[in-house]
Short mmCIF file of C-alpha atoms in Angstrom, two decimals:
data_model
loop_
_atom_site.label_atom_id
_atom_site.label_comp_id
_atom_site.label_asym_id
_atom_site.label_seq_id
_atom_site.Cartn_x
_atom_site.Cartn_y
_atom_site.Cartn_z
CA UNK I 197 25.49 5.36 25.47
CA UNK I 198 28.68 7.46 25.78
CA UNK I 199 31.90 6.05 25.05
CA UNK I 200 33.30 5.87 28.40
CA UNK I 201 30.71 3.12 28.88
CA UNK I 202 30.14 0.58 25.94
CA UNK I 203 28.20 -1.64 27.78
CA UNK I 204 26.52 -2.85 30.88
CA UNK I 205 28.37 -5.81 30.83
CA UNK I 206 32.09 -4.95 32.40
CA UNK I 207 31.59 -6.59 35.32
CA UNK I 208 28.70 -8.74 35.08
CA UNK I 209 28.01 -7.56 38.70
CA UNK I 210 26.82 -4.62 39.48
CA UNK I 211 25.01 -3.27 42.91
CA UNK I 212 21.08 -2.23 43.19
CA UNK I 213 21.73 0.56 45.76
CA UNK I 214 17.68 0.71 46.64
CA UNK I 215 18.43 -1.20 50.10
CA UNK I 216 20.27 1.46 51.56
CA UNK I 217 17.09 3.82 51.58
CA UNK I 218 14.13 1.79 50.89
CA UNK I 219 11.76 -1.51 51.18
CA UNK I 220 14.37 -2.98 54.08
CA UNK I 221 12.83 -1.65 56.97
CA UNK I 222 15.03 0.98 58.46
CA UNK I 223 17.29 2.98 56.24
CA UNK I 224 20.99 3.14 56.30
CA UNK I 225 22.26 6.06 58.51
CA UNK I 226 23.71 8.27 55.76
CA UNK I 227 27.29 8.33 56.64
CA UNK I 228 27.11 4.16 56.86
CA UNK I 229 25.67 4.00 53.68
CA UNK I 230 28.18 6.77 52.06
CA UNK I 231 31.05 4.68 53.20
CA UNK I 232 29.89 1.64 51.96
CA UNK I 233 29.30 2.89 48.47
CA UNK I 234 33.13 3.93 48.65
CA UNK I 235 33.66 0.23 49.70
CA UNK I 236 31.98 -0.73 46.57
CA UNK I 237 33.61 1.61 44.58
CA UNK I 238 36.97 0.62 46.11
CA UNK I 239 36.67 -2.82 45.68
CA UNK I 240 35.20 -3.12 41.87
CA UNK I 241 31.43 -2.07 41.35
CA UNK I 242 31.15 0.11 38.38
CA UNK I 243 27.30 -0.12 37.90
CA UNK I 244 25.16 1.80 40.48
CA UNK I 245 21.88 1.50 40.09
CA UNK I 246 18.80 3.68 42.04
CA UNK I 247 15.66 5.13 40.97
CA UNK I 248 13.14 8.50 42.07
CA UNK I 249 10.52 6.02 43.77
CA UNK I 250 13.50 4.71 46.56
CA UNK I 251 13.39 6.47 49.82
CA UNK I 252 11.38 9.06 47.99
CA UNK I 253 14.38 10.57 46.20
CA UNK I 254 16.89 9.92 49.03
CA UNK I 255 18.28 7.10 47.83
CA UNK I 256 19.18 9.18 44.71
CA UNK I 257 21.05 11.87 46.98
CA UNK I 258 22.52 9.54 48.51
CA UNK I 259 24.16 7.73 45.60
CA UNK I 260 24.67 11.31 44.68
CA UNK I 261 26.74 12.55 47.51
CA UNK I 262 29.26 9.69 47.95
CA UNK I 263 29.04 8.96 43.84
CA UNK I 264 29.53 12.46 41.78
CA UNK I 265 33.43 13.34 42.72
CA UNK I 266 33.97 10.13 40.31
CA UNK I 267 31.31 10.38 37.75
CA UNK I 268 33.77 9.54 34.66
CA UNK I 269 34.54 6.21 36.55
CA UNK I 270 31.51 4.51 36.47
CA UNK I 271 28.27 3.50 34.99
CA UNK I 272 24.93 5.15 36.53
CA UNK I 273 21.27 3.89 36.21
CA UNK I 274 18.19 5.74 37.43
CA UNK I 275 14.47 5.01 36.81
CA UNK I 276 11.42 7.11 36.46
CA UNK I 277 7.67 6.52 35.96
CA UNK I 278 6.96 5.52 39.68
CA UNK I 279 7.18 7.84 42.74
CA UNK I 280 6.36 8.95 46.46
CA UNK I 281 3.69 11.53 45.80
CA UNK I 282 1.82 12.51 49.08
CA UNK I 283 2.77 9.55 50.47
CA UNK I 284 1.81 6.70 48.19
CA UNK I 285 3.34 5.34 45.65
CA UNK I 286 2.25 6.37 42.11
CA UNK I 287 2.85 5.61 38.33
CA UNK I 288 3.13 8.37 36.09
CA UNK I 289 4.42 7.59 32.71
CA UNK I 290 3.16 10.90 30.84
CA UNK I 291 5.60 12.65 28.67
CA UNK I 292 5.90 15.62 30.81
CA UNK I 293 6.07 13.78 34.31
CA UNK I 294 8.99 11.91 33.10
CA UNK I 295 10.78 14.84 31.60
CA UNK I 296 10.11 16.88 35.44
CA UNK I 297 11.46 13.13 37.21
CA UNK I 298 14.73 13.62 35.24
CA UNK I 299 15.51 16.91 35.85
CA UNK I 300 14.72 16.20 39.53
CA UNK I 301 17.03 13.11 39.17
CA UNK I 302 19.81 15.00 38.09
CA UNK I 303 19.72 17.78 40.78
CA UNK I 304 19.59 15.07 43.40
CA UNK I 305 22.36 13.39 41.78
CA UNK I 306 24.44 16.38 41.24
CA UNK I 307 25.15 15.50 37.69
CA UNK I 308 24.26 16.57 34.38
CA UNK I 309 24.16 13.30 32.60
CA UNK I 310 22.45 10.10 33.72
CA UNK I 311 23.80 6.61 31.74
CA UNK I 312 20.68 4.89 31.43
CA UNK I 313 17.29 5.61 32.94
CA UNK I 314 14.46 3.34 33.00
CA UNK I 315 10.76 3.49 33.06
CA UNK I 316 10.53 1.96 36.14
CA UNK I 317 6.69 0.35 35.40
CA UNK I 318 4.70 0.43 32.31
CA UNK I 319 1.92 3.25 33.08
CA UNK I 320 -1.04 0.84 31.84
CA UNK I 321 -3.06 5.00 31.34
CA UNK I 322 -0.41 5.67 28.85
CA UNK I 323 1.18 4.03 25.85
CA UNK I 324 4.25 2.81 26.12
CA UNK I 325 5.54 4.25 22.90
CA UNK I 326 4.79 7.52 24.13
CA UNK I 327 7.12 6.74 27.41
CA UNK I 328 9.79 5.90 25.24
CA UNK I 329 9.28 8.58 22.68
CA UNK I 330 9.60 11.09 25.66
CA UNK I 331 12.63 9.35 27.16
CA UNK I 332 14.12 9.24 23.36
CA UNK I 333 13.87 12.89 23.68
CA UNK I 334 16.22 13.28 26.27
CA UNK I 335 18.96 11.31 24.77
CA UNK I 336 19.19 13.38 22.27
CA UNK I 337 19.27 16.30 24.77
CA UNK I 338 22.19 14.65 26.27
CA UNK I 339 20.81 14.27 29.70
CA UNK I 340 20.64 10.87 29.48
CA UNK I 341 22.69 7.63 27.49
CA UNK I 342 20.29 5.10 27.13
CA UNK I 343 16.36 4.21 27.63
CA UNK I 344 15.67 1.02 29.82
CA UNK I 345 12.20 -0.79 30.69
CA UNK I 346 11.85 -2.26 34.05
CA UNK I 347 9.41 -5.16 34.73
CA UNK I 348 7.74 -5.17 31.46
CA UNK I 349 6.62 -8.37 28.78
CA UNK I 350 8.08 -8.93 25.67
CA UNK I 351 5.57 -7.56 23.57
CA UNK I 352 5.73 -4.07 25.74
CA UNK I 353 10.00 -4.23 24.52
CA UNK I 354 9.26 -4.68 21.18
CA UNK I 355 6.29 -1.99 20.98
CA UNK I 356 9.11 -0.06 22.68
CA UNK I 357 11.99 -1.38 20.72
CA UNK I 358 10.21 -0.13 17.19
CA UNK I 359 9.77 3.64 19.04
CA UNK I 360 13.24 4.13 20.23
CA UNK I 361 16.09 1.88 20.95
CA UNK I 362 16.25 0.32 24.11
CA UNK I 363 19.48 -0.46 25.43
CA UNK I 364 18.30 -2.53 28.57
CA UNK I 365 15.29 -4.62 30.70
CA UNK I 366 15.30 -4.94 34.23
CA UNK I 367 12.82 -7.49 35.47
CA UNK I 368 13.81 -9.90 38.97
CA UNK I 369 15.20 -13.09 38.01
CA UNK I 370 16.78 -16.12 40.33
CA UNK I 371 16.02 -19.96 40.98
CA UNK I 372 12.59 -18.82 42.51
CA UNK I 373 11.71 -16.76 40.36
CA UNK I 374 11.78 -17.74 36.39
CA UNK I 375 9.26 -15.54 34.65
CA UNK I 376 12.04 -14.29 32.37
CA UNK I 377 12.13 -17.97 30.96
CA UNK I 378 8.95 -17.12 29.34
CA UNK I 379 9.77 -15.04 26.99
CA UNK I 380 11.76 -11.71 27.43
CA UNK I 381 15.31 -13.12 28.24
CA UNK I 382 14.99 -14.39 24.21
CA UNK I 383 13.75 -11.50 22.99
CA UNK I 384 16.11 -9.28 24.78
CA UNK I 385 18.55 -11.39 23.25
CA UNK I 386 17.72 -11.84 19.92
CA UNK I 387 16.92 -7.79 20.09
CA UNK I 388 20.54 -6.82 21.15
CA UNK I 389 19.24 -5.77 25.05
CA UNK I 390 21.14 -6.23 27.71
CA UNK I 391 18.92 -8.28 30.61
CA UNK I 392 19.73 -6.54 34.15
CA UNK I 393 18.50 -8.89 36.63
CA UNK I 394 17.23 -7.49 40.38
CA UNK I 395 16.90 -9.66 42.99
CA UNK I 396 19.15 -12.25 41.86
CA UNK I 397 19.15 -13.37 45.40
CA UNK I 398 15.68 -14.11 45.24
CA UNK I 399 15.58 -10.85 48.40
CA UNK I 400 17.96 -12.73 50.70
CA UNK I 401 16.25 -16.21 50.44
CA UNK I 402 18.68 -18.11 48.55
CA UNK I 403 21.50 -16.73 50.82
CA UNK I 404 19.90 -18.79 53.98
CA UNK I 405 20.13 -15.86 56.26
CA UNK I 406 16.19 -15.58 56.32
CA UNK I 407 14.99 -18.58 58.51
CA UNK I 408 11.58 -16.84 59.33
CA UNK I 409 9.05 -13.58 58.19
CA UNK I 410 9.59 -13.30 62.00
CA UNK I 411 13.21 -12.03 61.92
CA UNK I 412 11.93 -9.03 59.39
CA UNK I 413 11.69 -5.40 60.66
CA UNK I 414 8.77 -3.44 60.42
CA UNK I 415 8.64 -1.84 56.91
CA UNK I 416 10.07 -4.64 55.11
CA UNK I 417 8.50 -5.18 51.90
CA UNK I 418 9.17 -8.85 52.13
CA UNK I 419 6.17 -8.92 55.06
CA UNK I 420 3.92 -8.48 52.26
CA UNK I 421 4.90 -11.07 50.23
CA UNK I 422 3.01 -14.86 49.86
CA UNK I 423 6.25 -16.25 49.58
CA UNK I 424 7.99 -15.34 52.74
CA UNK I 425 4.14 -15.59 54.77
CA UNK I 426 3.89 -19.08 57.24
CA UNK I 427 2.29 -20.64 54.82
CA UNK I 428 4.51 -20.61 52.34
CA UNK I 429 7.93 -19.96 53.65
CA UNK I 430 8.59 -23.35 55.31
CA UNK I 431 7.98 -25.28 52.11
CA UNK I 432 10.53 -22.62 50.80
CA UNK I 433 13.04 -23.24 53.38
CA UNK I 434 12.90 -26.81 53.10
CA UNK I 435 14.72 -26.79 49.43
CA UNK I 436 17.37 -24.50 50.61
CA UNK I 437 19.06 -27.91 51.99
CA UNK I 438 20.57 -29.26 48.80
CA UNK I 439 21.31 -25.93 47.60
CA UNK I 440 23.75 -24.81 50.57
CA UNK I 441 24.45 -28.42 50.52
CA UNK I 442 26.29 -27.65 46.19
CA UNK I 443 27.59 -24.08 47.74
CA UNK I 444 29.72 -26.13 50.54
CA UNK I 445 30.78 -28.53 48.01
CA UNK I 446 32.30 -26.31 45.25
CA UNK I 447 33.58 -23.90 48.33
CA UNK I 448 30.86 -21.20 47.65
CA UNK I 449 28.88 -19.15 49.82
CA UNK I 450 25.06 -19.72 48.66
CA UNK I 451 24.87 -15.95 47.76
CA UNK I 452 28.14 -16.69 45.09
CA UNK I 453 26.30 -19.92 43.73
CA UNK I 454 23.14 -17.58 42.75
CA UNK I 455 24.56 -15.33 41.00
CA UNK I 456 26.72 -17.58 39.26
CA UNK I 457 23.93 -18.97 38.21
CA UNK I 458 21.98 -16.38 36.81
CA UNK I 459 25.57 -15.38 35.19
CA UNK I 460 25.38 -18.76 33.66
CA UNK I 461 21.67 -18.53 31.99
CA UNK I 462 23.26 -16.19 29.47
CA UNK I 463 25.78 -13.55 27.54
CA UNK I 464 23.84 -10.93 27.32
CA UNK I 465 22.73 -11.04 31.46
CA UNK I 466 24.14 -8.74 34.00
CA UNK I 467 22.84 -8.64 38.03
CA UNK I 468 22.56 -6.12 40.30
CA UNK I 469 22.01 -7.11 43.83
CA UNK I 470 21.34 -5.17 46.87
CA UNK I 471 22.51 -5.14 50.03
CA UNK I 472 23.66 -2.94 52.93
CA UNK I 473 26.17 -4.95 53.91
CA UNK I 474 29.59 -3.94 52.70
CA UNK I 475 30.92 -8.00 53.56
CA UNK I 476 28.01 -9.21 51.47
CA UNK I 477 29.01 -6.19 48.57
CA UNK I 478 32.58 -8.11 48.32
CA UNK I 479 30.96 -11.51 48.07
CA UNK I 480 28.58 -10.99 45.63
CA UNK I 481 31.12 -9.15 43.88
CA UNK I 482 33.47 -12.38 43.46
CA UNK I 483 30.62 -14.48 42.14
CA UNK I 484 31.46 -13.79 38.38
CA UNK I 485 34.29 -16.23 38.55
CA UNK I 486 32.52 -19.15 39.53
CA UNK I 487 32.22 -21.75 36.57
CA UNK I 488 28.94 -24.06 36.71
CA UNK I 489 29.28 -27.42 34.69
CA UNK I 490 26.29 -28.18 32.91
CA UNK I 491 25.92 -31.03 35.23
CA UNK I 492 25.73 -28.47 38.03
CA UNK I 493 23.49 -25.92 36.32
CA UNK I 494 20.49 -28.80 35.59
CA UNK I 495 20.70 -30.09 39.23
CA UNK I 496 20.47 -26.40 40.30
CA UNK I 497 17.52 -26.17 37.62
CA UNK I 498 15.80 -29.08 39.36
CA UNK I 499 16.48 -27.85 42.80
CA UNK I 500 14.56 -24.34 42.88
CA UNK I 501 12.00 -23.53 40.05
CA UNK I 502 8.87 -22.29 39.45
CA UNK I 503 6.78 -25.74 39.98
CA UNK I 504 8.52 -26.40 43.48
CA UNK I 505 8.56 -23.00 44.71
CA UNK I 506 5.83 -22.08 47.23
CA UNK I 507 3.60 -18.81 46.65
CA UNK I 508 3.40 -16.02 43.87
CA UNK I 509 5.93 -13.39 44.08
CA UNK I 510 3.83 -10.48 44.64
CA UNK I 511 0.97 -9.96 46.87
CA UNK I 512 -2.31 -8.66 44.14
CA UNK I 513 -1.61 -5.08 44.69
CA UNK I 514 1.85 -5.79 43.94
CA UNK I 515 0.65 -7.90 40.81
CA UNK I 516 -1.05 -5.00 39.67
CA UNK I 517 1.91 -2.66 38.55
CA UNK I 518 4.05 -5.12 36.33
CA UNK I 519 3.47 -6.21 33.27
CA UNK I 520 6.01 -9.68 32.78
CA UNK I 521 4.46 -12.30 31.85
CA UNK I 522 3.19 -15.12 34.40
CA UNK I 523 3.32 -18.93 34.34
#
């Protein structure tokens, strides 16, 4: 990684820029979404993060256009390995896809050097070695800092680990969703990786703003999830109550009191949520102060977990494209 960036973990907040241009239903109007990346900017975020698959690349030229004047200033994650080709979504971890993805990354970026760029899925066609071998070759070509994984097991990091350093994971992690638990958030720390968690909001659900898979646009990728269906959602809903109830008590907003508590689950654990709304950018942003007793952290343990929790977290297509491991 180059100097001007040690590590991922100054702040311990950083933003996952895909909701501007993808998954959310409509995207941001580009000259909203510029300005609120300033905002960001303006107010503290030093970690962007964005990837080829969202909004097809757009999300990329996005970032890119209200980013590159201040590249020196802060820290900038891409991903390959999974893109828009002719209209569905496709991974492609060969060697030379992943070589073309980062030279496309960088035009649409407008930059000549990317800090850390992920495989965004383990290409279950192609070893993963391989993948990491090829992504090893461009550090040492100087277009990128760092190699990270993104939603892969702990034995897929260490085969990866032993073929080229790997700086970072990325796999989601909040209250409702605990896979990490398993296994990787130890061996990314006993490893020396730094643990980026997306979706540390659990995709708006622990904030309380989602009372219904009714209020969700057309497009949303939440529409396809078990979690958020009728079935499950009301079961889901129902444990919010004690949650918002600890947020109001230590003078919180619920968004503040999940980050703080991924924050809490360990050193080595940065998060990166996303959101298009620059008031929601500044709270999430102010979450890294919040101190959790250990009182407060096992209620909030008890609360939302895996065994309570109504649903899986992907839908079986979904399933099909990660590789963490399941309960």
């Amino acid at each position: 990684m180059s100097n001007k960036h040690p590590n991922l973990l100054t702040p311990s907040i950083g933003l996952g820029c895909m909701n501007l241009s993808h998954a959310y239903g409509t995207p941001v109007a580009e000259d909203e979404a510029v300005k609120a990346l300033h905002k960001a900017f303006d107010m503290g975020y030093r970690h962007f993060d964005t990837a080829t698959l969202y909004g097809g690349g757009k999300n990329e030229l996005l970032v890119g256009k209200a980013l590159k004047h201040l590249r020196n200033e802060f820290f900038l994650a891409s991903k390959c390995g999974m893109a828009i080709v002719d209209g569905k979504k496709e991974v492609n971890a060969r060697p030379e896809n992943l070589r073309q993805q980062c030279e496309n990354s960088l035009k649409r970026l407008g930059v000549e050097h990317i800090d850390l760029y992920y495989l965004h899925r383990k290409d279950p066609n192609v070893a993963v070695e391989e993948s990491v071998g090829a992504l090893n070759d461009l550090v040492k070509e100087g277009k990128i800092g760092a190699i990270g994984l993104s939603e892969v097991s702990a034995e897929t990091l260490r085969k990866a680990h032993a073929e080229a350093p790997i700086t970072a994971l990325q796999s989601e992690y909040s209250l409702w969703t605990r896979n990490p638990e398993i296994a990787t958030l130890e061996a990314t720390k006993e490893l020396g990786v730094t643990f980026v968690a997306f979706s540390p909001l659990a995709r708006g659900y622990l904030t309380g703003a989602v009372k219904s898979a009714e209020e969700l646009e057309q497009g949303d990728i939440r529409l396809n999830m078990p979690r958020f269906n009728n079935e499950h959602y009301p079961t889901n809903l129902a444990l919010l109550n004690d949650f918002i109830g600890m947020a109001n008590q230590i003078g919180c907003t619920p968004a503040q009191l999940a980050l703080a508590w991924v924050l809490h689950q360990g050193e080595h654990i940065v998060a990166i949520p996303g959101t298009r709304f620059v008031d929601h950018m500044r709270d999430n942003f102010g979450s890294s102060s919040i101190k959790l007793s250990e009182s407060q952290l096992s209620n909030l343990n008890n609360m939302i977990n895996q065994n309570n929790v109504s649903g899986t977290r992907y839908n079986a297509a979904q399933q099909k494209e990660i590789d963490t491991e399941e309960f």
